[in-house]
XYZ file of C-alpha atoms in Angstrom:
238
model
C 6.967 -52.976 5.362
C 9.508 -55.103 2.701
C 12.627 -52.635 4.249
C 11.614 -51.652 7.805
C 7.632 -51.709 9.519
C 8.481 -55.782 8.862
C 6.345 -56.625 11.857
C 3.238 -53.736 10.718
C -0.203 -55.056 11.274
C -3.294 -55.002 9.072
C -4.570 -52.445 11.761
C -1.864 -49.953 11.556
C -1.522 -50.335 7.936
C -5.280 -49.173 7.505
C -4.385 -46.947 11.005
C -1.864 -44.158 8.418
C -3.350 -45.344 5.268
C -7.296 -43.797 6.754
C -4.826 -41.159 8.321
C -3.432 -40.359 4.652
C -6.535 -41.224 2.284
C -8.726 -38.783 5.372
C -6.360 -35.518 4.670
C -6.849 -36.602 0.519
C -10.771 -36.082 0.796
C -10.861 -33.159 2.909
C -8.592 -31.495 0.574
C -10.741 -32.677 -2.680
C -13.256 -30.815 -0.561
C -12.127 -27.942 0.206
C -11.115 -27.384 -3.607
C -15.308 -28.167 -4.196
C -15.759 -25.562 -1.985
C -13.808 -22.496 -4.047
C -14.392 -23.624 -7.282
C -18.094 -24.708 -7.119
C -18.992 -21.262 -5.711
C -16.629 -19.120 -7.851
C -18.041 -20.338 -10.991
C -21.595 -19.836 -9.423
C -21.308 -16.325 -8.315
C -19.512 -16.050 -11.663
C -22.169 -16.407 -13.544
C -24.556 -15.116 -12.177
C -23.054 -11.518 -12.314
C -21.620 -11.042 -8.003
C -18.372 -10.902 -8.831
C -16.473 -7.340 -9.289
C -13.166 -7.180 -12.015
C -11.056 -6.853 -8.838
C -12.521 -9.997 -6.970
C -12.258 -12.087 -10.626
C -8.780 -11.925 -10.108
C -8.654 -12.251 -6.585
C -11.370 -15.728 -7.124
C -8.416 -16.591 -9.830
C -5.814 -16.262 -7.746
C -7.363 -18.452 -5.114
C -8.088 -21.088 -7.167
C -5.342 -21.297 -8.987
C -3.801 -21.639 -5.592
C -5.941 -24.562 -5.377
C -5.190 -26.383 -7.935
C -1.504 -25.635 -7.077
C -1.547 -27.370 -3.565
C -3.182 -30.061 -5.030
C -0.157 -30.796 -7.145
C 2.143 -30.324 -4.682
C 0.399 -32.578 -2.402
C 0.648 -34.749 -4.865
C 4.482 -34.148 -5.769
C 5.909 -33.882 -2.101
C 4.258 -37.695 -0.639
C 5.988 -39.318 -4.439
C 9.349 -38.697 -3.055
C 8.633 -41.254 -0.677
C 7.729 -43.734 -2.183
C 11.101 -43.370 -4.639
C 13.137 -45.626 -4.700
C 16.729 -44.142 -2.698
C 19.294 -47.108 -3.793
C 21.927 -45.022 -1.799
C 20.561 -44.833 1.593
C 19.756 -46.606 4.675
C 17.536 -44.064 6.237
C 13.784 -44.087 7.193
C 11.557 -43.568 3.921
C 10.526 -40.675 3.588
C 9.227 -37.574 1.860
C 11.095 -35.224 0.615
C 11.736 -32.144 3.833
C 11.934 -29.419 0.571
C 8.685 -30.445 -0.997
C 7.593 -30.101 2.905
C 7.808 -26.978 3.145
C 6.559 -26.403 0.160
C 3.065 -27.891 0.129
C 2.697 -25.903 3.920
C 4.188 -22.668 2.674
C 1.934 -23.022 -0.379
C -1.098 -24.002 2.590
C -0.010 -20.843 4.422
C -0.075 -18.701 1.635
C -3.374 -19.716 0.386
C -5.093 -19.710 3.793
C -3.496 -16.238 4.546
C -5.260 -14.499 1.462
C -8.661 -16.245 1.868
C -8.934 -14.855 5.970
C -8.370 -11.291 3.715
C -9.941 -11.073 1.215
C -12.972 -12.431 3.155
C -12.258 -9.212 6.242
C -11.806 -7.244 3.276
C -15.235 -8.117 2.115
C -17.246 -8.637 5.802
C -14.845 -5.290 7.758
C -15.432 -1.538 5.873
C -10.920 -0.639 5.284
C -10.108 1.799 8.608
C -9.602 5.252 7.714
C -7.058 6.101 9.415
C -4.518 9.001 8.997
C -1.093 8.465 7.658
C 1.326 9.466 10.138
C 4.086 8.291 10.879
C 3.476 5.407 13.814
C -0.059 4.074 11.945
C 3.802 4.123 9.109
C 5.942 1.729 11.457
C 3.470 -0.092 12.751
C 2.373 -1.278 9.785
C 5.748 -1.925 8.140
C 6.708 -3.896 11.448
C 3.456 -5.750 11.006
C 4.842 -7.021 7.738
C 7.922 -8.022 9.022
C 6.947 -9.281 11.252
C 3.920 -12.347 9.655
C 7.906 -12.691 7.266
C 9.248 -14.431 10.471
C 6.257 -15.848 11.103
C 5.836 -17.563 8.088
C 10.022 -17.803 8.137
C 10.057 -20.484 11.717
C 6.195 -22.090 10.151
C 8.527 -23.042 6.585
C 11.474 -23.836 9.250
C 9.349 -25.712 11.638
C 8.023 -28.848 7.836
C 12.554 -29.567 8.088
C 12.129 -30.542 11.604
C 9.382 -32.701 10.441
C 10.800 -33.370 7.546
C 13.710 -34.553 9.057
C 12.783 -35.661 12.528
C 14.889 -32.839 13.423
C 12.362 -32.939 16.956
C 14.209 -36.369 18.042
C 17.643 -35.046 18.266
C 17.752 -33.033 21.845
C 14.295 -33.008 23.588
C 16.301 -30.319 26.555
C 15.671 -27.177 26.323
C 16.870 -23.946 26.006
C 20.186 -25.690 26.049
C 20.294 -28.754 23.243
C 22.281 -31.247 25.276
C 24.717 -30.016 27.686
C 25.091 -27.178 25.356
C 24.020 -23.635 23.571
C 25.625 -24.226 20.278
C 26.177 -28.166 19.374
C 28.741 -29.109 18.783
C 27.708 -30.744 15.118
C 26.017 -27.559 14.282
C 27.360 -26.930 11.106
C 29.388 -30.941 10.459
C 28.038 -30.940 6.772
C 29.834 -29.553 3.720
C 29.072 -27.791 2.071
C 28.266 -25.037 5.078
C 24.134 -23.940 3.399
C 23.874 -27.709 3.585
C 23.380 -27.659 7.054
C 20.464 -25.127 6.840
C 18.536 -27.218 5.304
C 19.675 -31.386 6.169
C 21.507 -30.894 8.735
C 18.877 -32.614 11.716
C 20.314 -30.283 14.365
C 21.277 -27.155 12.683
C 17.215 -27.564 11.163
C 16.686 -28.227 14.943
C 17.982 -25.297 16.397
C 17.513 -22.583 12.974
C 13.608 -22.821 14.554
C 14.293 -22.613 18.116
C 16.557 -19.394 16.775
C 13.459 -19.098 14.774
C 10.634 -19.433 16.800
C 11.898 -17.393 19.929
C 12.759 -14.513 17.558
C 8.916 -14.344 16.998
C 7.644 -13.953 19.717
C 10.143 -11.438 20.627
C 8.955 -9.821 17.440
C 5.235 -10.386 18.578
C 5.655 -8.768 21.968
C 7.995 -5.441 20.408
C 4.411 -5.079 18.127
C 2.048 -5.679 21.071
C 4.580 -2.460 23.280
C 4.160 -0.858 20.287
C 0.629 -0.964 18.935
C 0.164 0.342 22.968
C 1.594 3.824 22.600
C -0.646 4.626 20.028
C -4.435 5.002 19.213
C -5.945 2.249 17.108
C -9.590 1.086 17.023
C -10.792 -1.084 19.042
C -11.134 -4.353 16.515
C -7.510 -3.713 15.315
C -6.472 -3.705 19.275
C -8.256 -6.844 19.470
C -6.384 -7.495 16.879
C -3.004 -7.367 18.793
C -3.333 -8.494 21.548
C -5.184 -11.636 19.896
C -2.289 -11.838 18.407
C 0.441 -11.577 21.074
C -2.265 -13.822 22.701
C -1.960 -17.089 20.518
C 2.049 -16.875 20.178
C 2.653 -17.452 23.692
C 0.213 -20.287 23.295
C 2.135 -21.172 20.076
């Protein structure tokens, strides 16, 4: 308020305060949803030895996620005397917070589905191995694309160019490598960050489409077929 938003009213402040407060309370509720049942099931002896390892890892990730959230918010409250920019949290910490959340969500979903659905006994043919490897590669690409989105959000890079497929009047902007050293552009230049996110997004959709087309040539179980088709549908919507 003192540095930038002099005209902010009390109701406007309450709105952003409650947004943050609700996010924190929801995060703590999620933490309890992991820790309390885990402690109960553990005490009852319902967890196998491998599952105990999974439960410990998930509960540890939940606690780590909360710690990362505090560390991220802290960066937005630090005084920066050498900077006259809009106050914002560190894009590095924001990406770490989002990445940790994605890992936690994916690991939780994988663990839950592994318990609910029996694993298919599929022949280890060359095609199946290739499909699995390609699926893992596509997963990594999507994860990287999501992390690049955190850098876009952290730097407000989405406000730099609002045209597509070109950025302004050019396919490749003039200020793509304006910072020195060059590697700094990837993480701190809003133009480069938005450009990378666009390229990664297009690459992700292309990879998902190729995965779908490749899967059509292989006799897959119904559940796997539904998963691959759903992946393509969600990629298109995204």
